[in-house]
CSV table of C-alpha atoms in Angstrom, one decimal:
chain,number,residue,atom,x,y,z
A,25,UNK,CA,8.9,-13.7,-4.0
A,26,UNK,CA,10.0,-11.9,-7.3
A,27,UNK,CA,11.3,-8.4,-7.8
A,28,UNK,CA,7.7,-6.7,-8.6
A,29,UNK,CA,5.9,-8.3,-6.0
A,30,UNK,CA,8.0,-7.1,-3.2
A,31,UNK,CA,8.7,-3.1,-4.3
A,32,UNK,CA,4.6,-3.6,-4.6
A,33,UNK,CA,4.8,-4.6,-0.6
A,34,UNK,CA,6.8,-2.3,0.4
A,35,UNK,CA,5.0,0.7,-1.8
A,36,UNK,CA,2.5,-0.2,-0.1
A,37,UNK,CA,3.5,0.0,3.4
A,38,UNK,CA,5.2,3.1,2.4
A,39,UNK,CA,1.7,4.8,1.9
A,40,UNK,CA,0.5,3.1,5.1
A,41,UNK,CA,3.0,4.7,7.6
A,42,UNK,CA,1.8,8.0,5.5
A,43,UNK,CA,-2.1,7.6,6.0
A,44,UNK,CA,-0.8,7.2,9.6
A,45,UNK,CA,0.9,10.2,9.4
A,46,UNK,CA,-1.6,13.0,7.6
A,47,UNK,CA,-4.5,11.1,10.0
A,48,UNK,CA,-2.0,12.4,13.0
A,49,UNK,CA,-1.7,15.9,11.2
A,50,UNK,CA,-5.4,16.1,10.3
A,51,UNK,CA,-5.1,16.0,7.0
A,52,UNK,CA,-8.4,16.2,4.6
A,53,UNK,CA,-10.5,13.5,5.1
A,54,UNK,CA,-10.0,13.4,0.7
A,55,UNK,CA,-6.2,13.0,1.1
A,56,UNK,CA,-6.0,10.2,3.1
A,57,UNK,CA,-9.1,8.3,1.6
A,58,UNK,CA,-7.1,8.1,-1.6
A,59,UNK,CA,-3.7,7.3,-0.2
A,60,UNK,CA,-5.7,4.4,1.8
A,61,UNK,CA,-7.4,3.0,-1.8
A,62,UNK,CA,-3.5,3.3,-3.4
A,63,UNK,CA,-2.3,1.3,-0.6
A,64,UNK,CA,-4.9,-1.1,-0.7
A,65,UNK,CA,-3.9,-1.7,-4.4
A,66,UNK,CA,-0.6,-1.8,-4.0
A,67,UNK,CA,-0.6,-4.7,-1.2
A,68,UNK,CA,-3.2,-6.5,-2.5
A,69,UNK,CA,-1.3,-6.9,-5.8
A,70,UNK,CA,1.8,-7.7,-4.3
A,71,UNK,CA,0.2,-10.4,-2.3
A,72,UNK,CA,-1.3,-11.5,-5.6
A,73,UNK,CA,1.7,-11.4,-7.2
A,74,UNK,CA,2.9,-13.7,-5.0
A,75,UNK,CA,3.9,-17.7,-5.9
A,76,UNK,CA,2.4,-19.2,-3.5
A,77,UNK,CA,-1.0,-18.9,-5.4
A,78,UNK,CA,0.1,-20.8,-8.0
């Protein structure tokens, strides 16, 4: 695992414990639909980033 790859990860669990949190705080439904597609990215390019695919 490189540098990138893991503050990707961890971005992206970051925005995952804070869809968890505006769903509990009934946040718009707007909100946490784009904090769920900008988690998605981050992760799965992190995961991409990875060496193990190479």
């Amino acid at each position: 695992m490189n540098g990138l790859s893991t503050v990707l990860i961890v971005v992206g669990l970051f925005l995952v414990g804070g869809i968890v949190s505006f769903a509990k705080q009934k946040m718009p439904t707007g909100v946490i639909v784009l904090l769920s597609i900008a988690a998605a990215m981050c992760l799965l390019a992190g995961v991409l980033r990875l060496e193990v695919w190479n």
